[in-house]
């Protein structure tokens, strides 16, 4: 089991709870919240493998809270039923990704995280167009392509997690032809399904550091509830969050790729 040498206490609690809170809100709207929580964990001096594992505590609690906070409408229940077909590829992919992540060396994993952060930064700066379509009720969704897409997304989620919400939305909207609103509901369930096997693997690996992970989980749970109930409906929520994420990702990239950049 990994023993963290950081002194966690005092102001670390509000810092990590606050970071988890913000990540919970962001993940409710779309994704990329792990860019914040992974950055916080990496700044403590944790190895990338340990930070990646510890981050899963907050993700587990955040996805569960988002799911149970959904309004129990007839439409929601129908969508959740439709999503069951995606469970198997998502779970299989998650297991494969998590098994790879716990075996890869820290230096390589940190570089991979940095590369994905650069890609996410690019999407934020370029502001891709929103997918404003209605759900196509006649669309056949149980296709080999959608199965493969969910397996790949599950693998990526088990491996790193960061940006998984946006990837799920892209697959559900652009390939499965759900509306963005419907896709977001399905995404919340699939994200929870994905994290369960990955969390078990990281738990068994002994790489989780509990105190910062619990602090992130507290904040992420509150943020997920708050985001589901209130922030989701604010007209400028996505704009504000975009600016925050750009700053956070740049900060993280400096940490990863600039050895002389000290915190």
Short mmCIF file of C-alpha atoms in Angstrom, two decimals:
data_model
loop_
_atom_site.label_atom_id
_atom_site.label_comp_id
_atom_site.label_asym_id
_atom_site.label_seq_id
_atom_site.Cartn_x
_atom_site.Cartn_y
_atom_site.Cartn_z
CA UNK A 1 0.00 0.00 0.00
CA UNK A 2 1.22 3.47 -0.89
CA UNK A 3 2.01 5.72 2.04
CA UNK A 4 1.80 9.42 1.25
CA UNK A 5 4.54 11.58 2.71
CA UNK A 6 2.54 14.81 2.41
CA UNK A 7 1.25 16.49 5.55
CA UNK A 8 -2.48 16.68 4.90
CA UNK A 9 -4.37 18.94 7.25
CA UNK A 10 -5.23 22.53 8.04
CA UNK A 11 -5.86 24.47 4.86
CA UNK A 12 -5.56 21.35 2.70
CA UNK A 13 -9.09 20.29 3.63
CA UNK A 14 -10.89 23.43 2.33
CA UNK A 15 -8.58 23.50 -0.72
CA UNK A 16 -9.35 19.91 -1.73
CA UNK A 17 -13.03 20.13 -0.80
CA UNK A 18 -13.29 23.32 -2.85
CA UNK A 19 -11.52 21.71 -5.80
CA UNK A 20 -13.78 18.68 -5.56
CA UNK A 21 -16.85 20.94 -5.37
CA UNK A 22 -15.87 22.74 -8.57
CA UNK A 23 -15.07 19.45 -10.32
CA UNK A 24 -18.45 18.02 -9.29
CA UNK A 25 -20.26 20.97 -10.87
CA UNK A 26 -18.19 20.78 -14.07
CA UNK A 27 -18.74 17.04 -14.46
CA UNK A 28 -22.48 17.54 -14.07
CA UNK A 29 -22.51 19.95 -17.01
CA UNK A 30 -20.24 17.94 -19.31
CA UNK A 31 -16.84 16.76 -18.11
CA UNK A 32 -13.16 17.67 -17.54
CA UNK A 33 -13.54 18.09 -13.77
CA UNK A 34 -10.66 15.69 -13.24
CA UNK A 35 -8.35 18.29 -14.78
CA UNK A 36 -8.85 20.19 -11.52
CA UNK A 37 -8.62 17.28 -9.08
CA UNK A 38 -5.65 15.64 -10.80
CA UNK A 39 -3.84 18.98 -10.77
CA UNK A 40 -4.43 19.36 -7.04
CA UNK A 41 -3.15 15.85 -6.36
CA UNK A 42 -0.07 16.27 -8.56
CA UNK A 43 0.87 19.51 -6.79
CA UNK A 44 1.20 17.60 -3.51
CA UNK A 45 4.11 15.70 -4.99
CA UNK A 46 2.20 12.48 -5.57
CA UNK A 47 3.36 10.16 -8.33
CA UNK A 48 1.06 10.22 -11.34
CA UNK A 49 -0.06 6.63 -10.69
CA UNK A 50 -1.04 7.45 -7.11
CA UNK A 51 -2.80 10.69 -8.09
CA UNK A 52 -4.71 8.82 -10.80
CA UNK A 53 -5.84 6.19 -8.28
CA UNK A 54 -6.70 8.65 -5.49
CA UNK A 55 -8.80 10.73 -7.88
CA UNK A 56 -11.21 7.79 -8.27
CA UNK A 57 -12.64 8.24 -4.76
CA UNK A 58 -14.08 11.62 -5.69
CA UNK A 59 -15.28 10.35 -9.06
CA UNK A 60 -17.12 7.43 -7.43
CA UNK A 61 -19.00 9.65 -4.98
CA UNK A 62 -19.63 12.40 -7.52
CA UNK A 63 -21.13 10.09 -10.15
CA UNK A 64 -23.33 8.37 -7.57
CA UNK A 65 -24.60 11.71 -6.22
CA UNK A 66 -25.33 13.04 -9.72
CA UNK A 67 -27.27 9.90 -10.55
CA UNK A 68 -29.47 9.89 -7.45
CA UNK A 69 -30.07 13.66 -7.82
CA UNK A 70 -31.77 13.20 -11.19
CA UNK A 71 -35.47 13.97 -11.35
CA UNK A 72 -37.41 10.70 -11.56
CA UNK A 73 -39.46 11.53 -14.66
CA UNK A 74 -40.86 8.96 -17.07
CA UNK A 75 -38.41 10.17 -19.72
CA UNK A 76 -35.45 9.70 -17.37
CA UNK A 77 -36.46 6.13 -16.56
CA UNK A 78 -36.83 5.28 -20.27
CA UNK A 79 -33.38 6.69 -21.04
CA UNK A 80 -31.79 4.82 -18.16
CA UNK A 81 -33.36 1.62 -19.48
CA UNK A 82 -31.99 2.30 -22.98
CA UNK A 83 -28.50 2.80 -21.56
CA UNK A 84 -28.28 -0.79 -20.22
CA UNK A 85 -27.08 -2.03 -23.62
CA UNK A 86 -23.90 0.03 -23.16
CA UNK A 87 -23.04 -1.46 -19.75
CA UNK A 88 -20.99 -4.44 -20.94
CA UNK A 89 -18.57 -2.64 -23.31
CA UNK A 90 -18.16 0.19 -20.80
CA UNK A 91 -17.32 -2.20 -17.95
CA UNK A 92 -14.94 -4.33 -20.04
CA UNK A 93 -13.14 -1.24 -21.29
CA UNK A 94 -12.90 0.21 -17.79
CA UNK A 95 -11.30 -2.96 -16.44
CA UNK A 96 -8.74 -3.03 -19.24
CA UNK A 97 -7.83 0.63 -18.84
CA UNK A 98 -7.46 0.43 -15.07
CA UNK A 99 -5.29 -2.70 -15.27
CA UNK A 100 -2.97 -0.91 -17.70
CA UNK A 101 -2.81 2.25 -15.58
CA UNK A 102 -1.67 0.48 -12.41
CA UNK A 103 1.15 -1.27 -14.29
CA UNK A 104 2.54 1.64 -16.33
CA UNK A 105 5.49 3.62 -14.93
CA UNK A 106 4.86 7.04 -13.35
CA UNK A 107 6.90 9.06 -15.85
CA UNK A 108 5.06 7.64 -18.83
CA UNK A 109 1.66 8.09 -17.19
CA UNK A 110 2.42 11.72 -16.31
CA UNK A 111 3.37 12.46 -19.93
CA UNK A 112 0.18 10.74 -21.17
CA UNK A 113 -1.92 12.81 -18.76
CA UNK A 114 -0.16 15.93 -20.02
CA UNK A 115 -0.84 15.04 -23.66
CA UNK A 116 -4.55 14.55 -22.98
CA UNK A 117 -4.62 17.85 -21.08
CA UNK A 118 -3.18 19.57 -24.17
CA UNK A 119 -5.91 18.01 -26.31
CA UNK A 120 -8.59 19.11 -23.85
CA UNK A 121 -7.10 22.60 -23.75
CA UNK A 122 -7.34 22.71 -27.53
CA UNK A 123 -11.04 21.85 -27.49
CA UNK A 124 -11.69 24.52 -24.86
CA UNK A 125 -9.82 27.27 -26.71
CA UNK A 126 -11.32 26.44 -30.10
CA UNK A 127 -14.88 26.25 -28.69
CA UNK A 128 -16.38 23.52 -30.86
CA UNK A 129 -19.99 23.95 -31.90
CA UNK A 130 -22.64 22.51 -29.63
CA UNK A 131 -24.58 19.52 -30.86
CA UNK A 132 -28.13 20.88 -31.06
CA UNK A 133 -30.14 17.93 -32.32
CA UNK A 134 -33.30 16.19 -31.16
CA UNK A 135 -33.24 12.54 -30.16
CA UNK A 136 -33.84 10.36 -33.23
CA UNK A 137 -36.40 7.81 -32.04
CA UNK A 138 -35.96 5.72 -35.21
CA UNK A 139 -32.18 5.44 -34.92
CA UNK A 140 -30.82 1.93 -34.40
CA UNK A 141 -28.40 2.25 -31.48
CA UNK A 142 -27.46 -1.38 -30.83
CA UNK A 143 -24.74 -1.40 -33.47
CA UNK A 144 -21.17 -2.77 -33.50
CA UNK A 145 -19.86 0.78 -33.94
CA UNK A 146 -21.57 2.05 -30.79
CA UNK A 147 -20.41 -1.03 -28.87
CA UNK A 148 -16.80 -0.42 -29.94
CA UNK A 149 -17.03 3.30 -29.15
CA UNK A 150 -18.24 2.59 -25.62
CA UNK A 151 -15.51 0.00 -25.10
CA UNK A 152 -12.85 2.53 -26.16
CA UNK A 153 -14.38 5.23 -23.95
CA UNK A 154 -14.59 2.78 -21.06
CA UNK A 155 -10.92 1.85 -21.57
CA UNK A 156 -9.90 5.50 -21.56
CA UNK A 157 -12.02 6.18 -18.47
CA UNK A 158 -10.48 3.28 -16.59
CA UNK A 159 -7.04 4.48 -17.63
CA UNK A 160 -7.23 8.23 -16.86
CA UNK A 161 -10.88 9.40 -16.45
CA UNK A 162 -10.23 13.04 -17.37
CA UNK A 163 -12.59 14.28 -20.09
CA UNK A 164 -14.63 11.08 -20.10
CA UNK A 165 -17.93 12.97 -19.89
CA UNK A 166 -17.27 14.90 -23.08
CA UNK A 167 -16.26 11.70 -24.90
CA UNK A 168 -19.45 9.96 -23.81
CA UNK A 169 -21.56 12.91 -24.93
CA UNK A 170 -19.81 12.94 -28.31
CA UNK A 171 -20.53 9.23 -28.87
CA UNK A 172 -24.13 9.43 -27.65
CA UNK A 173 -24.96 12.55 -29.67
CA UNK A 174 -22.94 12.12 -32.87
CA UNK A 175 -23.21 8.33 -33.25
CA UNK A 176 -26.25 7.18 -31.25
CA UNK A 177 -28.20 10.36 -32.16
CA UNK A 178 -29.50 11.26 -28.72
CA UNK A 179 -30.17 14.91 -27.99
CA UNK A 180 -27.58 16.60 -25.79
CA UNK A 181 -30.05 16.72 -22.90
CA UNK A 182 -30.92 13.02 -23.18
CA UNK A 183 -27.28 12.07 -23.70
CA UNK A 184 -26.29 13.86 -20.50
CA UNK A 185 -28.75 11.76 -18.48
CA UNK A 186 -27.38 8.53 -19.98
CA UNK A 187 -23.83 9.77 -19.43
CA UNK A 188 -24.41 10.13 -15.69
CA UNK A 189 -25.37 6.45 -15.39
CA UNK A 190 -22.58 5.18 -17.65
CA UNK A 191 -19.98 7.23 -15.78
CA UNK A 192 -21.08 5.57 -12.53
CA UNK A 193 -21.05 2.10 -14.12
CA UNK A 194 -17.56 2.80 -15.49
CA UNK A 195 -16.01 3.91 -12.20
CA UNK A 196 -17.05 0.86 -10.12
CA UNK A 197 -14.70 -1.79 -11.62
CA UNK A 198 -11.93 0.79 -12.07
CA UNK A 199 -12.18 1.85 -8.43
CA UNK A 200 -11.98 -1.77 -7.24
CA UNK A 201 -8.81 -2.32 -9.27
CA UNK A 202 -7.18 0.86 -7.94
CA UNK A 203 -8.23 -0.08 -4.42
CA UNK A 204 -6.62 -3.51 -4.71
CA UNK A 205 -3.47 -1.95 -6.17
CA UNK A 206 -2.88 -0.10 -2.88
CA UNK A 207 -2.18 3.20 -4.66
CA UNK A 208 -5.04 5.20 -3.13
CA UNK A 209 -4.20 7.90 -0.57
CA UNK A 210 -7.32 8.24 1.54
CA UNK A 211 -7.29 11.66 3.23
CA UNK A 212 -7.00 13.84 0.11
CA UNK A 213 -9.27 11.40 -1.72
CA UNK A 214 -11.97 11.71 0.93
CA UNK A 215 -11.67 15.51 0.92
CA UNK A 216 -12.16 15.51 -2.86
CA UNK A 217 -15.10 13.11 -2.50
CA UNK A 218 -16.85 15.39 0.00
CA UNK A 219 -16.48 18.39 -2.28
CA UNK A 220 -17.36 16.45 -5.44
CA UNK A 221 -20.55 15.06 -3.90
CA UNK A 222 -21.74 18.50 -2.81
CA UNK A 223 -20.76 19.96 -6.19
CA UNK A 224 -22.60 17.22 -8.08
CA UNK A 225 -25.78 17.82 -6.08
CA UNK A 226 -25.51 21.60 -6.42
CA UNK A 227 -24.71 21.36 -10.13
CA UNK A 228 -27.62 19.02 -10.85
CA UNK A 229 -30.10 21.17 -8.95
CA UNK A 230 -28.97 24.73 -9.73
CA UNK A 231 -25.89 25.47 -11.87
CA UNK A 232 -27.05 23.34 -14.79
CA UNK A 233 -29.71 25.95 -15.55
CA UNK A 234 -27.55 29.10 -15.30
CA UNK A 235 -27.31 30.75 -18.77
CA UNK A 236 -23.57 31.51 -18.49
CA UNK A 237 -22.42 28.42 -16.59
CA UNK A 238 -20.53 26.85 -19.49
CA UNK A 239 -18.76 30.13 -20.30
CA UNK A 240 -17.46 30.62 -16.74
CA UNK A 241 -16.40 27.01 -16.38
CA UNK A 242 -14.54 27.15 -19.69
CA UNK A 243 -12.36 30.02 -18.43
CA UNK A 244 -11.67 28.25 -15.14
CA UNK A 245 -10.69 25.02 -16.89
CA UNK A 246 -8.32 26.80 -19.28
CA UNK A 247 -6.47 28.30 -16.31
CA UNK A 248 -6.37 25.02 -14.40
CA UNK A 249 -5.08 22.99 -17.35
CA UNK A 250 -2.33 25.52 -18.14
CA UNK A 251 -1.30 25.35 -14.48
CA UNK A 252 -1.17 21.55 -14.62
CA UNK A 253 0.83 21.52 -17.86
CA UNK A 254 3.44 23.78 -16.29
CA UNK A 255 3.72 21.31 -13.43
CA UNK A 256 4.06 18.29 -15.71
CA UNK A 257 6.33 19.60 -18.45
CA UNK A 258 8.43 22.24 -16.65
CA UNK A 259 10.67 20.58 -14.04
CA UNK A 260 11.83 23.92 -12.63
CA UNK A 261 8.28 25.18 -12.07
CA UNK A 262 7.82 24.90 -8.33
CA UNK A 263 4.60 25.24 -6.32
#
